[in-house]
mmCIF file of C-alpha atoms in Angstrom:
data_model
loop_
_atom_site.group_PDB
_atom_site.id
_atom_site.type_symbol
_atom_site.label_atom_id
_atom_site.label_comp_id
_atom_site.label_asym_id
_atom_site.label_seq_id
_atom_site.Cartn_x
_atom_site.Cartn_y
_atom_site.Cartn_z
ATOM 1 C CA UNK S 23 -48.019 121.377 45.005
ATOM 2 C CA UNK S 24 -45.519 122.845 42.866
ATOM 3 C CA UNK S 25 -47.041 125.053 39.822
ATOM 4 C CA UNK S 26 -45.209 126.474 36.621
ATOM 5 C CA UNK S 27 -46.480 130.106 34.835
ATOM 6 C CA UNK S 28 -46.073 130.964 31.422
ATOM 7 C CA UNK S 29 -47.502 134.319 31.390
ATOM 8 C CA UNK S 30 -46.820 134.778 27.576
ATOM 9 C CA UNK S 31 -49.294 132.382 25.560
ATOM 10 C CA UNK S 32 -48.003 133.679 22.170
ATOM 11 C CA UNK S 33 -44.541 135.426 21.050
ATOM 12 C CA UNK S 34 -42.919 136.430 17.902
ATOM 13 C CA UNK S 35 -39.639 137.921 16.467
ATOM 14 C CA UNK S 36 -37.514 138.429 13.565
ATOM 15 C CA UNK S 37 -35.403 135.744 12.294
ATOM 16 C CA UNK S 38 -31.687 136.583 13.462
ATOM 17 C CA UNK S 39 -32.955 138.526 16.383
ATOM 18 C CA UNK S 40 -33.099 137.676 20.179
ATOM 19 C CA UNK S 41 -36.555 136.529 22.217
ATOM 20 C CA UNK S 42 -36.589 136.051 26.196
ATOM 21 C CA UNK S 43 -39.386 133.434 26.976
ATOM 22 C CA UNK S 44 -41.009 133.655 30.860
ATOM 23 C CA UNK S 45 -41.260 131.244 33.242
ATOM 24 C CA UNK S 46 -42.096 131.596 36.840
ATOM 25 C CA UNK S 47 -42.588 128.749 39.229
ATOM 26 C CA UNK S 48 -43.508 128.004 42.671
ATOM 27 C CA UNK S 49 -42.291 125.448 45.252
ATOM 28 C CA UNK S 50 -41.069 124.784 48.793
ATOM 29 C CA UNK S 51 -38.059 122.655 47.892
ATOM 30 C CA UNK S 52 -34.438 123.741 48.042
ATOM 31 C CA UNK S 53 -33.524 120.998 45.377
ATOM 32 C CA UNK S 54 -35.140 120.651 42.299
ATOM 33 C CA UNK S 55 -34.468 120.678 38.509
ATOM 34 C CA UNK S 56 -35.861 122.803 35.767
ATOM 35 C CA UNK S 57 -36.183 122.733 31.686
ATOM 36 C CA UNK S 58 -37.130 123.936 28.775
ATOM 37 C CA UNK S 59 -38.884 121.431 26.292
ATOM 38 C CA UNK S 60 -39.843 122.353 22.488
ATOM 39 C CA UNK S 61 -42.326 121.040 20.618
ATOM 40 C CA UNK S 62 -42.765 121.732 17.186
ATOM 41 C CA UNK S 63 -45.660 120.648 14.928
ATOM 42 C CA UNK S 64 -44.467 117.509 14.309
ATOM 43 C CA UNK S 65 -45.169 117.734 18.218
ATOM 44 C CA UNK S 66 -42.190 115.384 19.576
ATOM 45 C CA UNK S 67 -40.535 116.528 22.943
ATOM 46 C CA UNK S 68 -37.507 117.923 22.347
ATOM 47 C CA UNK S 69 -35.323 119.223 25.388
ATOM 48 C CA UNK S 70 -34.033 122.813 25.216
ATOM 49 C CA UNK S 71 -31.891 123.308 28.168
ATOM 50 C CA UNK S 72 -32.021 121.621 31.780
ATOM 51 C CA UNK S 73 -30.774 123.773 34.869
ATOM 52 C CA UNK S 74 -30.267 122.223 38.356
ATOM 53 C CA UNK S 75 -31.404 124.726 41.265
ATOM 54 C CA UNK S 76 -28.145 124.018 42.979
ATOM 55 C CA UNK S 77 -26.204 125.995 40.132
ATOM 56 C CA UNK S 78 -25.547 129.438 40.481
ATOM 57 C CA UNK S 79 -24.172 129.229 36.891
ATOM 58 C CA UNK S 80 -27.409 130.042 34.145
ATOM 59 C CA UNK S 81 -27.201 126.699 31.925
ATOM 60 C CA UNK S 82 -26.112 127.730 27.864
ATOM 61 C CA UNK S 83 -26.779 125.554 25.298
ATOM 62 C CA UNK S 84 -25.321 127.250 21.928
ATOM 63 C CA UNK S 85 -28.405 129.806 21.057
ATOM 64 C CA UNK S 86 -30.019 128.940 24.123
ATOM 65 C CA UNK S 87 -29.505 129.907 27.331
ATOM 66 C CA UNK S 88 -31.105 130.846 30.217
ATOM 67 C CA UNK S 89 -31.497 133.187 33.053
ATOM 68 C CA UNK S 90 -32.331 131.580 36.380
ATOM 69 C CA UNK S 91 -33.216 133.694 39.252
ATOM 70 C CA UNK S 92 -33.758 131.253 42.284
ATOM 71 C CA UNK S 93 -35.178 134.004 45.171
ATOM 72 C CA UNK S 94 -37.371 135.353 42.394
ATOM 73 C CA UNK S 95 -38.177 131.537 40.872
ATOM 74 C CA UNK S 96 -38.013 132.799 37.871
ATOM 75 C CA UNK S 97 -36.641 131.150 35.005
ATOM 76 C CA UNK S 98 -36.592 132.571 31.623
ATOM 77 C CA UNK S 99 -35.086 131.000 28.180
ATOM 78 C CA UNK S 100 -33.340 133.527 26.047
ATOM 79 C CA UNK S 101 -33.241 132.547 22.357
ATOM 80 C CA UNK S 102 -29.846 134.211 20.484
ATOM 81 C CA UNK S 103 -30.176 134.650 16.266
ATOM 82 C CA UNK S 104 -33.392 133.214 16.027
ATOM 83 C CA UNK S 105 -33.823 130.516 13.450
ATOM 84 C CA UNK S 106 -36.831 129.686 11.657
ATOM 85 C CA UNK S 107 -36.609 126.110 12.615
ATOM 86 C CA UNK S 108 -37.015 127.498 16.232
ATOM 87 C CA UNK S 109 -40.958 128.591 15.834
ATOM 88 C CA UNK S 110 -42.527 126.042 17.869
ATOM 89 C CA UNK S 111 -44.439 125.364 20.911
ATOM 90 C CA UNK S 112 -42.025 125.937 23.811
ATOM 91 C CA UNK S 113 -42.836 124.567 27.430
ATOM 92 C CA UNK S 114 -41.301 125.117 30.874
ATOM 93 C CA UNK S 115 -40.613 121.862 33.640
ATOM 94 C CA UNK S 116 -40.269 121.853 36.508
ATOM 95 C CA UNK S 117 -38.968 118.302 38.427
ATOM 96 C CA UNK S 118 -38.523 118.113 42.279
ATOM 97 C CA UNK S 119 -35.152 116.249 43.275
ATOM 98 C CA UNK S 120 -37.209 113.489 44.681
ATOM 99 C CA UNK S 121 -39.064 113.035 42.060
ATOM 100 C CA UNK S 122 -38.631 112.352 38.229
ATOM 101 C CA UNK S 123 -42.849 113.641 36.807
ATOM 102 C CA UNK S 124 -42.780 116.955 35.256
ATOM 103 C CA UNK S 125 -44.681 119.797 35.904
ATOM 104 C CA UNK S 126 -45.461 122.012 32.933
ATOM 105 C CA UNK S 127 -46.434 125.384 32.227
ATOM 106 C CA UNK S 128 -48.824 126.185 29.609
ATOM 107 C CA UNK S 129 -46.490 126.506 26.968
ATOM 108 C CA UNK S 130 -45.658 129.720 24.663
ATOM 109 C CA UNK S 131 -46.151 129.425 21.255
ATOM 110 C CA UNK S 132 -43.258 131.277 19.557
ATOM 111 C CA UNK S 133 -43.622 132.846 16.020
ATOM 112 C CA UNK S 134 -40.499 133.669 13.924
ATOM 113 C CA UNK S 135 -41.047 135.938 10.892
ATOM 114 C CA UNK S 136 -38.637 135.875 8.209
ATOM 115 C CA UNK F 16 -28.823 108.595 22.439
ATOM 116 C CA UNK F 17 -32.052 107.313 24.385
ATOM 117 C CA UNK F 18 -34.653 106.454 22.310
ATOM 118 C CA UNK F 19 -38.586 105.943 23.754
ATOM 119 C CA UNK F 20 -40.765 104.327 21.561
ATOM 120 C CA UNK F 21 -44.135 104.672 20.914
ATOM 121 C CA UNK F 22 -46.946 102.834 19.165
ATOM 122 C CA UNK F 23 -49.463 103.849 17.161
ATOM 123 C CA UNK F 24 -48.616 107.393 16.476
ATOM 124 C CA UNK F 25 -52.052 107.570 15.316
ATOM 125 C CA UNK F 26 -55.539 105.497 15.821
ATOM 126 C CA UNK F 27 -59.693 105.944 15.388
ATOM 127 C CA UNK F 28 -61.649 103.848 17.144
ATOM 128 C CA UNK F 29 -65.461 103.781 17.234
ATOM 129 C CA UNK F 30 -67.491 104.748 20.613
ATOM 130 C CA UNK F 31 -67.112 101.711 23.060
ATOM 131 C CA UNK F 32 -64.079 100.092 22.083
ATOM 132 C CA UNK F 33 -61.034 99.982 23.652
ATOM 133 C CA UNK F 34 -57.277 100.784 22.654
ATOM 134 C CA UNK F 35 -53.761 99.860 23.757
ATOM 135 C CA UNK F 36 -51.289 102.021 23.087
ATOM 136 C CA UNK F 37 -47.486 101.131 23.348
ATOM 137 C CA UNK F 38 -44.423 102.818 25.253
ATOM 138 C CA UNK F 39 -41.377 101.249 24.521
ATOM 139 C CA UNK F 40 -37.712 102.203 25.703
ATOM 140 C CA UNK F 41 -35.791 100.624 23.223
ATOM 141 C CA UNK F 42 -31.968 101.402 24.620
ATOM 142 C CA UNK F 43 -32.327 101.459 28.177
ATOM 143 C CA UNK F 44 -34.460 99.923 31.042
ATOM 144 C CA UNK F 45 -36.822 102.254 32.632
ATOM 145 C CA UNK F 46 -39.157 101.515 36.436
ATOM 146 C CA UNK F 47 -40.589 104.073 35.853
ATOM 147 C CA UNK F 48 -42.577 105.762 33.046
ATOM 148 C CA UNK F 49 -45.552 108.447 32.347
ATOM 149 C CA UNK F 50 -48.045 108.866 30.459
ATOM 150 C CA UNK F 51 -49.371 112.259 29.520
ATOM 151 C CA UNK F 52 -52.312 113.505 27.806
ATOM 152 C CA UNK F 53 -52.454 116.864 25.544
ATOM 153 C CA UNK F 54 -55.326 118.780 23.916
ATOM 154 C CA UNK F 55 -55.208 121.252 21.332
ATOM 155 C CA UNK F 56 -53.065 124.480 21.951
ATOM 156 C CA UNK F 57 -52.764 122.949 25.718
ATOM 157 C CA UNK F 58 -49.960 122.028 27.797
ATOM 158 C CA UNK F 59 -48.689 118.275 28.766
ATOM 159 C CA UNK F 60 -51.222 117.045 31.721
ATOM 160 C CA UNK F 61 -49.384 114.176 34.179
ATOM 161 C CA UNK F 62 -52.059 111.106 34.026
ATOM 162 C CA UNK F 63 -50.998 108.472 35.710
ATOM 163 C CA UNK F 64 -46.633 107.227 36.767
ATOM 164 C CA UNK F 65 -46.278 103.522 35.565
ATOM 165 C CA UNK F 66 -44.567 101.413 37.731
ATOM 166 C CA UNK F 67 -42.473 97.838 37.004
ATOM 167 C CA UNK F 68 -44.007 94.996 38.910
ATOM 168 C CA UNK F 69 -46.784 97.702 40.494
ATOM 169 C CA UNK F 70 -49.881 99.268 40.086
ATOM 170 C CA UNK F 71 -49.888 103.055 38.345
ATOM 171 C CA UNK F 72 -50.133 105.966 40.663
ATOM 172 C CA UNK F 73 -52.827 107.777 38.963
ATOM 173 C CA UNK F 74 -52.995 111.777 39.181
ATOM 174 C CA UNK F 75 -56.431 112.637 41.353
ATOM 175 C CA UNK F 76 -59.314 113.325 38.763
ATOM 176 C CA UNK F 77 -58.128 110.242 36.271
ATOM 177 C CA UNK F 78 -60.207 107.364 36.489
ATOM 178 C CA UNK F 79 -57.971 104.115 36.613
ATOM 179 C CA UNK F 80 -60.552 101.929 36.071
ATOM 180 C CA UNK F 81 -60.906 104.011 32.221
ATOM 181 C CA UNK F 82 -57.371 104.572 31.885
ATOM 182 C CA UNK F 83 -55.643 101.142 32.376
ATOM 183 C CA UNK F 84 -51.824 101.074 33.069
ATOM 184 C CA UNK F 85 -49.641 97.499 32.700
ATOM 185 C CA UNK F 86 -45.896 97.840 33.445
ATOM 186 C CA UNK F 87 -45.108 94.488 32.969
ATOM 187 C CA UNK F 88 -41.079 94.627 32.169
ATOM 188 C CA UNK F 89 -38.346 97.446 32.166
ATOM 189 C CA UNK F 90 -38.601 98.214 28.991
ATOM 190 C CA UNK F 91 -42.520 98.242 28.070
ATOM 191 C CA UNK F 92 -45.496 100.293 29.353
ATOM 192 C CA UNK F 93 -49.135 99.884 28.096
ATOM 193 C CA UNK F 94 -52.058 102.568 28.150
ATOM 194 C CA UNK F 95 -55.884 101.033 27.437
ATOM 195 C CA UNK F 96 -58.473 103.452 26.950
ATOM 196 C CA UNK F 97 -61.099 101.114 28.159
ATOM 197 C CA UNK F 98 -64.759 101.982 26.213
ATOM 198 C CA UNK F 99 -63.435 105.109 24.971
ATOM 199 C CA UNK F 100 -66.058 108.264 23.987
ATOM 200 C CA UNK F 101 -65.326 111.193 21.967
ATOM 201 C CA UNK F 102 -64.230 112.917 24.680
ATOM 202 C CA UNK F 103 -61.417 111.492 25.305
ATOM 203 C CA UNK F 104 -59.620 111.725 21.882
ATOM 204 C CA UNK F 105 -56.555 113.135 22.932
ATOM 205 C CA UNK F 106 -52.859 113.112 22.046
ATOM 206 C CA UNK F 107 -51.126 110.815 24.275
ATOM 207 C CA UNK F 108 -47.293 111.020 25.113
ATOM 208 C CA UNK F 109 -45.027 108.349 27.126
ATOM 209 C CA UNK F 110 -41.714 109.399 28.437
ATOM 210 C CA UNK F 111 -39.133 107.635 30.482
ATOM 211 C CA UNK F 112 -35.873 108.033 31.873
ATOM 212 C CA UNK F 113 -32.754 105.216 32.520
ATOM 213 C CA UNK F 114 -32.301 103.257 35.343
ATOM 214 C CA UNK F 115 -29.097 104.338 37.102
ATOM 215 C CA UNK F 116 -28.005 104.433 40.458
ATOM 216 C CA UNK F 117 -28.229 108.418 39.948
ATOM 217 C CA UNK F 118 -31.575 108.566 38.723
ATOM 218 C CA UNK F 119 -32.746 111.887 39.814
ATOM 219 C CA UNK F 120 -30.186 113.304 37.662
ATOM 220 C CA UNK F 121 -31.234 111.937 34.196
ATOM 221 C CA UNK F 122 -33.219 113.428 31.673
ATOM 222 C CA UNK F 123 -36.581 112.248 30.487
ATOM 223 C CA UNK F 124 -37.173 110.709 26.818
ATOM 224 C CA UNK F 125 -40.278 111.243 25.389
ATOM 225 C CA UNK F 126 -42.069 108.948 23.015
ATOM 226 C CA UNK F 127 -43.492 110.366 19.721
ATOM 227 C CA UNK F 128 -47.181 110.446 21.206
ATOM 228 C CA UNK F 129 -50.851 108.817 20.377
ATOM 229 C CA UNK F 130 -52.858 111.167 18.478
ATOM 230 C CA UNK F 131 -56.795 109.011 19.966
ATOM 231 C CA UNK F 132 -59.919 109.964 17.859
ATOM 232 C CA UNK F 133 -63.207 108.354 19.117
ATOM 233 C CA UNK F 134 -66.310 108.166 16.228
#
């Protein structure tokens, strides 16, 4: 079965700085799709950034982007000039081609001091 | 964009009852949905995939005959919490993702969630 790590249960940074969030997984599939979800304490799901294994290219969304190492499943979210609406409850996905269920990490609670 | 709704965002129930709660995808038609359960300070835990016209695949350790899932159209998915006890107040969250002929490449929606508390 396929599992997701978040090694870092709790991060913080100054507001206009830059944070780099963790996320290993582990699978057998070639094909698969992985994301970033926040959830902030209003606690709706909001997607981040989605990257498809397939791409070699490391998905950007504005602040966000990410750096996806697929030999080394590893697949951290970098956060640019930190906002203060960005302190929330960030979790990594993982999705299998074949399937559409998520598989979550435990989630990384990230701080942002003003 | 995609919009999942769900309803109540919020109930308490007394010990033995049961309650429905709602998952609605209000813009596009949906086979399949989920339904996820969250503690405090935890991560998202995979329950149970709702199926159209089918019975729910439930995750192993979730008992079905507690957790009842009814997929009765595209667009609706119910979750009962049949005789609920304390311990399973719980946020709930839905999420679903359009019916295309690509599928696999859609994003999920999520619903705004459940927040259960049993007296």
């Amino acid at each position: 079965a396929q599992t997701v790590t978040q090694s870092q249960p709790e991060m913080s940074v100054q507001e206009a700085e830059t944070v780099t969030l963790s996320c290993t997984y582990d699978t057998s599939e070639s094909d698969y799709y992985l994301f970033w979800y926040k959830q902030p304490p209003s606690r709706q799901m909001i997607l981040v950034i989605r990257q498809e294994a397939y791409k070699q290219q490391n998905a950007t969304e504005n602040r966000f982007s990410v750096n996806f190492q697929k030999a080394a499943k590893s697949f951290s979210l970098k956060i640019s000039d930190s906002q203060l609406g960005d302190a929330a409850m960030y979790f990594c996905a993982y999705r299998g081609s074949g399937a559409q269920k998520l598989v979550f990490g435990q989630g990384t609670r990230l701080t942002i001091n003003p | 964009g995609a919009v999942v709704s769900q309803h109540p965002s919020w109930v308490i129930c007394k010990s033995g009852t049961s309650v429905k709660i709602e998952c609605r995808s209000l813009d596009f038609q949906a086979t399949t949905m989920f339904w996820y359960r969250q503690f405090p300070k935890q991560s998202l835990m995979l329950m149970a995939t709702s199926n159209e016209g089918s019975k729910a695949t439930y995750e192993q350790g979730v008992e079905k005959d507690k957790f009842l899932i009814n997929h009765a159209s595209l667009t609706l998915s119910t979750l009962t919490v049949t005789s609920a006890h304390p311990e399973d107040s719980s946020f709930y969250i839905c999420s679903a993702h359009p019916l295309t002929p690509n599928g696999a490449n859609e994003k999920l929606f999520f619903g705004s969630g459940t927040q259960l508390s049993v007296l």
